[in-house]
CSV table of C-alpha atoms and ligand atoms in Angstrom, one decimal:
chain,number,residue,atom,x,y,z
C,763,MET,CA,84.6,98.9,76.3
C,764,THR,CA,86.1,96.9,79.0
C,765,LYS,CA,83.5,95.0,81.0
C,766,ARG,CA,83.3,96.2,84.6
C,767,VAL,CA,81.2,95.0,87.5
C,768,ILE,CA,79.6,96.9,90.3
C,769,ASN,CA,82.0,96.3,93.1
C,770,PHE,CA,80.8,96.1,96.7
C,771,TYR,CA,83.9,94.4,98.2
C,772,ALA,CA,84.9,95.4,101.7
C,773,GLY,CA,88.6,95.8,100.8
C,774,PRO,CA,90.5,95.9,98.6
C,775,ALA,CA,87.7,97.7,97.1
C,776,ALA,CA,86.4,99.7,94.1
C,777,LEU,CA,88.5,102.6,92.8
C,778,PRO,CA,87.2,105.5,90.8
C,779,LEU,CA,87.2,104.5,87.1
C,780,PRO,CA,88.8,107.8,86.0
C,781,ALA,CA,91.7,107.2,88.3
C,782,LEU,CA,92.3,103.8,86.8
C,783,GLU,CA,91.9,105.0,83.2
C,784,ARG,CA,94.4,107.7,83.9
C,785,ALA,CA,96.9,105.0,85.2
C,786,GLN,CA,96.2,103.0,82.0
C,787,ALA,CA,96.8,105.9,79.8
C,788,GLU,CA,100.0,106.9,81.5
C,789,LEU,CA,101.4,103.5,82.2
C,790,LEU,CA,103.9,103.0,79.4
C,791,ASN,CA,105.2,106.5,79.1
C,792,PHE,CA,104.8,108.5,82.3
C,793,GLU,CA,105.3,112.2,81.8
C,794,ASN,CA,107.3,111.6,78.6
C,795,THR,CA,110.0,109.7,80.5
C,796,GLY,CA,109.6,106.7,78.2
C,797,MET,CA,109.1,104.6,81.4
C,798,SER,CA,106.3,103.7,83.7
C,799,VAL,CA,106.1,105.5,87.1
C,800,MET,CA,107.2,102.1,88.6
C,801,GLU,CA,110.5,102.2,86.7
C,802,ILE,CA,111.7,105.7,87.7
C,803,SER,CA,114.0,106.5,90.7
C,804,HIS,CA,112.1,107.6,93.7
C,805,ARG,CA,114.6,110.6,93.8
C,806,ALA,CA,113.7,111.7,90.2
C,807,LYS,CA,111.8,114.9,89.7
C,808,GLU,CA,109.0,113.1,87.9
C,809,TYR,CA,108.3,110.8,90.9
C,810,ASP,CA,108.9,113.6,93.3
C,811,ALA,CA,106.1,115.7,91.7
C,812,VAL,CA,103.6,112.8,92.2
C,813,HIS,CA,104.7,112.3,95.9
C,814,GLU,CA,104.3,116.0,96.6
C,815,GLU,CA,101.0,116.2,94.9
C,816,ALA,CA,99.6,113.3,96.8
C,817,ILE,CA,100.6,114.9,100.1
C,818,ALA,CA,99.3,118.3,99.0
C,819,LEU,CA,96.0,116.9,98.0
C,820,VAL,CA,95.4,115.2,101.4
C,821,LYS,CA,96.1,118.6,103.0
C,822,GLU,CA,93.9,120.5,100.6
C,823,LEU,CA,90.9,118.2,100.6
C,824,LEU,CA,90.9,117.9,104.4
C,825,ASP,CA,91.9,121.5,105.1
C,826,VAL,CA,94.7,120.2,107.3
C,827,PRO,CA,96.2,122.9,109.6
C,828,PRO,CA,100.0,123.6,109.3
C,829,ASN,CA,100.8,121.8,112.6
C,830,PHE,CA,100.2,118.4,111.0
C,831,LYS,CA,102.4,116.2,108.9
C,832,VAL,CA,101.1,113.9,106.3
C,833,LEU,CA,103.0,110.6,106.2
C,834,LEU,CA,102.9,107.9,103.6
C,835,LEU,CA,103.8,104.6,105.3
C,836,GLN,CA,103.9,100.9,104.6
C,837,GLY,CA,102.7,97.8,106.4
C,838,GLY,CA,99.0,98.5,106.2
C,839,GLY,CA,96.6,99.4,109.0
C,840,ASN,CA,98.0,96.5,111.1
C,841,LEU,CA,101.5,97.9,111.4
C,842,GLN,CA,100.0,101.1,112.8
C,843,PHE,CA,98.3,99.1,115.6
C,844,ALA,CA,101.9,98.5,116.8
C,845,MET,CA,103.7,101.6,115.7
C,846,LEU,CA,101.4,103.9,117.6
C,847,PRO,CA,102.1,102.4,121.0
C,848,MET,CA,105.7,101.8,120.2
C,849,ASN,CA,106.2,105.4,119.5
C,850,ILE,CA,104.1,106.9,122.3
C,851,LEU,CA,103.9,104.5,125.2
C,852,HIS,CA,107.4,104.9,126.6
C,853,SER,CA,108.6,106.8,129.7
C,854,GLY,CA,105.6,105.4,131.7
C,855,ARG,CA,102.9,106.8,129.4
C,856,LYS,CA,99.5,105.1,129.3
C,857,ALA,CA,96.7,105.0,126.7
C,858,ASP,CA,93.0,104.3,126.6
C,859,TYR,CA,91.2,102.2,124.0
C,860,ILE,CA,87.6,102.1,123.0
C,861,ILE,CA,86.6,98.7,121.6
C,862,THR,CA,83.8,98.9,119.0
C,863,GLY,CA,84.7,96.0,116.8
C,864,GLN,CA,87.3,93.6,115.7
C,865,TRP,CA,89.8,96.1,114.3
C,866,ALA,CA,89.6,98.3,117.4
C,867,GLU,CA,90.3,95.2,119.4
C,868,LYS,CA,93.2,94.2,117.3
C,869,ALA,CA,94.7,97.7,117.8
C,870,TYR,CA,94.3,97.2,121.6
C,871,LYS,CA,95.9,93.7,121.5
C,872,GLU,CA,98.9,95.0,119.7
C,873,ALA,CA,99.2,97.8,122.3
C,874,LYS,CA,99.1,95.2,125.0
C,875,ILE,CA,102.0,93.3,123.4
C,876,VAL,CA,104.0,96.6,123.3
C,877,ALA,CA,103.0,98.2,126.5
C,878,GLY,CA,101.2,95.6,128.7
C,879,GLU,CA,99.0,97.2,131.4
C,880,ALA,CA,99.7,100.7,130.1
C,881,ALA,CA,97.1,100.0,127.4
C,882,ARG,CA,93.6,100.1,129.0
C,883,VAL,CA,90.1,99.4,127.7
C,884,ILE,CA,87.8,102.2,128.8
C,885,ALA,CA,84.6,101.2,126.9
C,886,SER,CA,83.5,98.2,124.8
C,887,THR,CA,80.3,97.0,123.1
C,888,LYS,CA,81.6,93.5,122.6
C,889,GLU,CA,78.9,92.0,124.9
C,890,GLU,CA,76.3,93.3,122.5
C,891,GLY,CA,78.0,91.9,119.5
C,892,PHE,CA,79.3,95.4,118.5
C,893,ARG,CA,75.8,96.3,117.3
C,894,ARG,CA,76.2,99.9,118.5
C,895,LEU,CA,78.8,102.4,119.7
C,896,PRO,CA,79.3,103.3,123.3
C,897,ARG,CA,77.1,106.2,124.5
C,898,PRO,CA,79.0,109.3,125.8
C,899,GLU,CA,78.1,108.5,129.4
C,900,GLU,CA,79.7,105.0,129.0
C,901,ILE,CA,83.1,106.5,128.1
C,902,HIS,CA,85.3,107.5,131.0
C,903,VAL,CA,88.7,108.8,129.7
C,904,ASN,CA,91.6,108.4,132.2
C,905,PRO,CA,93.1,111.8,132.8
C,906,ASP,CA,96.6,110.3,132.5
C,907,ALA,CA,96.0,108.9,129.0
C,908,ALA,CA,98.5,110.0,126.4
C,909,TYR,CA,95.9,109.2,123.7
C,910,VAL,CA,92.4,107.7,123.3
C,911,HIS,CA,92.3,105.2,120.5
C,912,ILE,CA,89.2,104.7,118.4
C,913,CYS,CA,88.3,103.0,115.1
C,914,SER,CA,86.2,105.5,113.2
C,915,ASN,CA,84.3,103.0,111.1
C,916,ASN,CA,83.7,99.4,111.9
C,917,THR,CA,84.2,97.7,108.6
C,918,ILE,CA,82.9,94.4,109.9
C,919,TYR,CA,79.9,95.3,112.1
C,920,GLY,CA,78.8,98.4,110.2
C,921,THR,CA,78.9,101.1,112.9
C,922,GLN,CA,80.5,104.5,112.4
C,923,TRP,CA,81.3,107.4,114.7
C,924,LYS,CA,79.5,110.6,113.4
C,925,THR,CA,80.6,112.7,116.4
C,926,PHE,CA,83.9,111.7,117.9
C,927,PRO,CA,84.1,111.1,121.6
C,928,ASP,CA,84.9,114.1,123.8
C,929,THR,CA,88.2,113.3,125.5
C,930,GLY,CA,88.6,116.6,127.3
C,931,GLY,CA,91.6,117.7,125.3
C,932,ILE,CA,93.5,114.3,125.3
C,933,PRO,CA,94.6,113.6,121.8
C,934,LEU,CA,92.5,111.1,119.8
C,935,ALA,CA,94.3,108.4,117.8
C,936,ALA,CA,92.2,106.9,115.1
C,937,ASP,CA,92.2,104.0,112.7
C,938,MET,CA,90.2,105.5,109.8
C,939,SER,CA,91.1,102.7,107.3
C,940,SER,CA,87.6,102.2,106.1
C,941,ASP,CA,86.1,105.7,106.1
C,942,PHE,CA,89.0,108.2,105.8
C,943,MET,CA,87.9,111.2,103.6
C,944,TRP,CA,84.2,110.0,103.4
C,945,ARG,CA,83.4,113.6,104.4
C,946,PRO,CA,85.2,116.7,105.6
C,947,PHE,CA,86.0,116.7,109.3
C,948,ASP,CA,88.1,118.6,111.9
C,949,VAL,CA,91.4,116.9,112.3
C,950,ARG,CA,92.6,119.1,115.2
C,951,PRO,CA,91.5,116.9,118.1
C,952,PHE,CA,93.6,114.0,116.7
C,953,GLY,CA,97.2,113.3,117.6
C,954,LEU,CA,97.3,110.6,114.9
C,955,ILE,CA,95.0,109.5,112.1
C,956,TYR,CA,96.0,106.5,110.0
C,957,ALA,CA,94.2,104.7,107.2
C,958,GLY,CA,95.2,101.7,105.2
C,959,ALA,CA,94.6,102.8,101.6
C,960,GLN,CA,92.7,99.8,100.2
C,961,LYS,CA,89.1,101.0,101.1
C,962,ASN,CA,88.8,104.7,100.3
C,963,LEU,CA,92.1,105.7,98.9
C,964,GLY,CA,94.0,103.3,96.7
C,965,PRO,CA,96.0,100.0,96.8
C,966,SER,CA,96.6,97.9,99.8
C,967,GLY,CA,99.9,98.1,101.7
C,968,LEU,CA,100.0,101.9,101.7
C,969,VAL,CA,99.0,103.9,104.7
C,970,VAL,CA,98.1,107.6,104.8
C,971,ALA,CA,98.7,109.1,108.2
C,972,LEU,CA,98.3,112.5,109.7
C,973,ILE,CA,100.3,113.3,112.8
C,974,ARG,CA,100.1,116.5,114.9
C,975,GLU,CA,103.4,118.1,115.7
C,976,ASP,CA,103.0,118.0,119.5
C,977,PHE,CA,102.2,114.2,119.2
C,978,LEU,CA,105.2,113.7,116.9
C,979,GLU,CA,107.4,115.4,119.6
C,980,MET,CA,106.4,112.7,122.0
C,981,CYS,CA,107.5,109.9,119.7
C,982,SER,CA,110.3,107.5,120.6
C,983,GLU,CA,113.8,107.8,119.1
C,984,ALA,CA,114.8,104.4,120.5
C,985,LEU,CA,113.2,102.3,117.8
C,986,PRO,CA,114.5,100.8,114.6
C,987,SER,CA,114.4,103.6,112.0
C,988,MET,CA,111.5,102.2,109.9
C,989,LEU,CA,109.3,102.2,113.0
C,990,GLN,CA,109.9,105.8,114.0
C,991,TYR,CA,107.3,108.4,113.0
C,992,LYS,CA,110.0,111.0,113.5
C,993,ILE,CA,112.3,109.5,110.8
C,994,HIS,CA,109.5,109.3,108.3
C,995,ALA,CA,108.4,112.8,109.1
C,996,LYS,CA,111.9,114.2,108.8
C,997,ASN,CA,112.4,112.5,105.5
C,998,ASN,CA,109.0,113.5,104.0
C,999,SER,CA,108.2,109.7,103.8
C,1000,LEU,CA,111.2,109.1,101.6
C,1001,PHE,CA,113.5,107.5,104.2
C,1002,ASN,CA,113.5,104.4,102.1
C,1003,THR,CA,112.0,103.6,98.7
C,1004,PRO,CA,108.3,104.3,99.1
C,1005,PRO,CA,105.6,102.2,97.3
C,1006,CYS,CA,105.8,104.5,94.3
C,1007,PHE,CA,103.1,103.0,92.2
C,1008,SER,CA,100.6,102.8,95.1
C,1009,ILE,CA,101.3,106.5,95.9
C,1010,TYR,CA,100.8,107.3,92.2
C,1011,ILE,CA,97.3,105.6,92.3
C,1012,LEU,CA,96.6,107.5,95.5
C,1013,ARG,CA,97.4,110.7,93.7
C,1014,ASN,CA,95.1,109.8,90.9
C,1015,VAL,CA,92.2,109.0,93.3
C,1016,LEU,CA,92.7,112.3,95.2
C,1017,ALA,CA,93.0,114.3,92.1
C,1018,TYR,CA,89.8,112.8,90.9
C,1019,ASN,CA,88.1,113.6,94.2
C,1020,LYS,CA,89.2,117.2,93.9
C,1021,SER,CA,87.9,117.4,90.3
C,1022,ILE,CA,84.4,116.4,91.2
C,1023,GLY,CA,84.2,119.1,93.9
C,1024,GLY,CA,86.1,117.7,96.9
C,1025,LEU,CA,84.9,116.1,100.1
C,1026,LYS,CA,81.6,118.1,100.4
C,1027,VAL,CA,80.4,116.5,97.1
C,1028,ILE,CA,81.7,113.1,98.2
C,1029,GLU,CA,79.9,113.4,101.5
C,1030,ALA,CA,76.6,114.4,99.8
C,1031,ASN,CA,77.0,111.3,97.5
C,1032,ASN,CA,77.7,109.1,100.5
C,1033,ARG,CA,74.7,110.4,102.4
C,1034,LYS,CA,72.5,109.8,99.3
C,1035,LYS,CA,73.8,106.2,99.0
C,1036,GLY,CA,73.0,105.7,102.7
C,1037,GLU,CA,69.5,107.0,102.4
C,1038,LEU,CA,68.8,104.8,99.4
C,1039,LEU,CA,70.1,101.6,101.0
C,1040,TYR,CA,68.9,102.1,104.5
C,1041,GLY,CA,65.6,103.3,103.1
C,1042,CYS,CA,65.2,99.9,101.4
C,1043,ILE,CA,66.2,98.0,104.5
C,1044,ASP,CA,63.7,100.0,106.6
C,1045,ARG,CA,60.9,99.4,104.1
C,1046,HIS,CA,61.4,95.6,104.6
C,1047,PRO,CA,62.6,95.2,108.2
C,1048,GLU,CA,61.4,91.5,108.3
C,1049,PHE,CA,63.2,90.6,105.1
C,1050,TYR,CA,66.3,92.7,105.3
C,1051,ARG,CA,67.3,92.5,108.9
C,1052,GLY,CA,69.9,95.1,109.7
C,1053,TYR,CA,72.7,94.2,112.1
C,1054,VAL,CA,73.2,97.5,113.9
C,1055,SER,CA,70.8,98.2,116.7
C,1056,VAL,CA,71.0,102.0,117.0
C,1057,LYS,CA,70.1,103.9,113.8
C,1058,GLU,CA,72.4,106.9,114.5
C,1059,ASP,CA,75.3,104.5,114.7
C,1060,ARG,CA,74.8,103.0,111.2
C,1061,SER,CA,77.8,103.3,108.9
C,1062,PHE,CA,77.7,105.1,105.5
C,1063,MET,CA,80.4,102.8,104.3
C,1064,ASN,CA,79.6,99.2,105.3
C,1065,VAL,CA,76.0,97.9,105.7
C,1066,ASP,CA,75.3,94.5,107.2
C,1067,PHE,CA,72.0,92.7,107.0
C,1068,ASN,CA,70.7,89.1,107.1
C,1069,LEU,CA,67.8,87.7,105.1
C,1070,PRO,CA,65.4,85.3,106.8
C,1071,SER,CA,67.4,82.2,105.9
C,1072,GLU,CA,70.9,81.2,104.9
C,1073,GLU,CA,69.5,79.9,101.6
C,1074,LEU,CA,68.0,83.3,100.8
C,1075,ASP,CA,71.4,84.9,101.7
C,1076,ALA,CA,73.1,82.6,99.2
C,1077,ALA,CA,70.4,83.2,96.6
C,1078,PHE,CA,70.7,86.9,97.0
C,1079,VAL,CA,74.5,86.8,96.5
C,1080,ALA,CA,74.2,84.5,93.5
C,1081,GLU,CA,71.5,86.5,91.8
C,1082,ALA,CA,73.2,89.8,92.4
C,1083,LYS,CA,76.3,88.4,90.8
C,1084,LYS,CA,74.3,87.4,87.7
C,1085,ASN,CA,73.2,91.0,87.6
C,1086,GLY,CA,76.8,92.3,87.6
C,1087,MET,CA,77.1,93.1,91.4
C,1088,VAL,CA,79.9,91.4,93.3
C,1089,GLY,CA,81.4,91.4,96.8
C,1090,LEU,CA,78.1,91.2,98.7
C,1091,LYS,CA,78.8,88.0,100.8
C,1092,GLY,CA,78.8,88.9,104.5
C,1093,TYR,CA,81.8,88.7,106.8
C,1094,ARG,CA,82.7,85.1,107.7
C,1095,ALA,CA,81.6,85.3,111.4
C,1096,LEU,CA,78.4,87.3,110.7
C,1097,GLY,CA,77.1,85.6,107.6
C,1098,GLY,CA,74.3,87.4,105.7
C,1099,ILE,CA,75.1,90.3,103.4
C,1100,ARG,CA,77.6,93.1,103.6
C,1101,VAL,CA,77.4,96.0,101.2
C,1102,SER,CA,80.5,98.1,101.2
C,1103,MET,CA,80.0,101.4,99.4
C,1104,TYR,CA,83.1,103.4,99.7
C,1105,ASN,CA,83.7,106.7,98.0
C,1106,ALA,CA,84.3,105.2,94.6
C,1107,VAL,CA,80.9,103.4,94.6
C,1108,THR,CA,78.5,105.8,92.8
C,1109,VAL,CA,74.9,106.8,93.7
C,1110,GLN,CA,73.8,105.2,90.5
C,1111,GLN,CA,75.4,101.9,91.4
C,1112,VAL,CA,73.6,101.9,94.8
C,1113,GLU,CA,70.3,102.7,92.9
C,1114,THR,CA,70.9,99.6,90.8
C,1115,LEU,CA,71.5,97.5,94.0
C,1116,VAL,CA,68.3,98.9,95.7
C,1117,ALA,CA,66.2,98.2,92.6
C,1118,PHE,CA,67.5,94.6,92.7
C,1119,MET,CA,66.7,94.4,96.4
C,1120,GLU,CA,63.2,95.6,95.9
C,1121,ASP,CA,62.7,93.0,93.2
C,1122,PHE,CA,64.3,90.3,95.2
C,1123,ALA,CA,62.1,91.1,98.2
C,1124,ALA,CA,58.9,91.1,96.1
C,1125,ARG,CA,59.8,87.7,94.7
C,1126,HIS,CA,60.9,86.0,97.9
C,1127,ALA,CA,59.3,87.7,100.9
S,1665,PLP,C1,90.8,96.8,106.5
S,1665,PLP,C2,91.1,97.4,107.8
S,1665,PLP,C3,92.3,97.3,108.5
S,1665,PLP,C4,93.4,96.4,107.9
S,1665,PLP,O1,94.5,96.9,107.5
S,1665,PLP,P1,95.6,96.1,106.7
S,1665,PLP,O2,96.0,97.2,105.7
S,1665,PLP,O3,95.0,94.9,106.1
S,1665,PLP,O4,96.7,95.9,107.7
S,1665,PLP,C5,92.5,98.0,109.6
S,1665,PLP,N1,91.5,98.7,110.2
S,1665,PLP,C6,90.3,98.8,109.6
S,1665,PLP,C7,89.2,99.6,110.3
S,1665,PLP,C8,90.1,98.2,108.4
S,1665,PLP,O5,88.8,98.3,107.8
């Protein structure tokens, strides 16, 4: 058997083993074509079936209502930071941004480049080092906002919206790159949802987006074609050659998610993983010092903590690696440890990590 490690990288990140094994088995002769899926025309029926299945699985797993379009785009989460304001903030429209971390701030900065003062910050927890989310009473949505942008999960700081802010009917626009499909949720309040695939869905570069029809109607037609949501929607994300292999892997991941019982089962697994890891942190609050200050805001995807010294941080990472666990070094600016446990990380793998953490604490505390 191929040697595999337990992968806690923040992104690109672990993919479900069965999705990779399926790719391996199908690589050289896809659907009896005598070719790999990378070598087939994107207009051929064999590829088309993959493309349609990936889109249908997004709709099915999330119970997406018919007034939404699923788009498969390129350019990663970062291009969406620009595409959203380019498409919506024309004709004098304005938008509100909630700043809960570095990615949310990047989205705002791109909107400023595109639309200047029309992009407004309405809440931020930057002064507290992004250790918590804004409370509802700290958020004042402007009634003239065309959308309110949030980042659903803060990959770097480890906070996650469990209940999305109430915008009084103004469409939410959300970067869900690091927690899309971690659980079932109601997509209807969102005008746009986008997610770079490399955390919960598949390979980097690919973006899965959901756009509501009324939001799509507001989109600009005065942009280069590749930047228009309308062009991608009209062409079923086949305006140009799509990233076929990445979409194929996405299909494999979603088909696997469905096979294990869909997002309810995935949510139960993610909650179990959170209980295990936060349980350990809370048993040793002096040794594993969690970064997030408000328990309800803690992320089920990314967990940041510091040990009592940088030497212990480094020893933790090195010993974990010796025990087959990688990707635990904290984000550059925060130091310490970051555990990323996206959908593909199993309950058993988190149990292994927690057993290691208990042992490490017993030896070093
Ligand atoms: C990883 C990440 C991104 C980055 O997207 P790219 O695909 O690298 O452009 C954006 N937003 C969030 C929340 C992320 O975690």
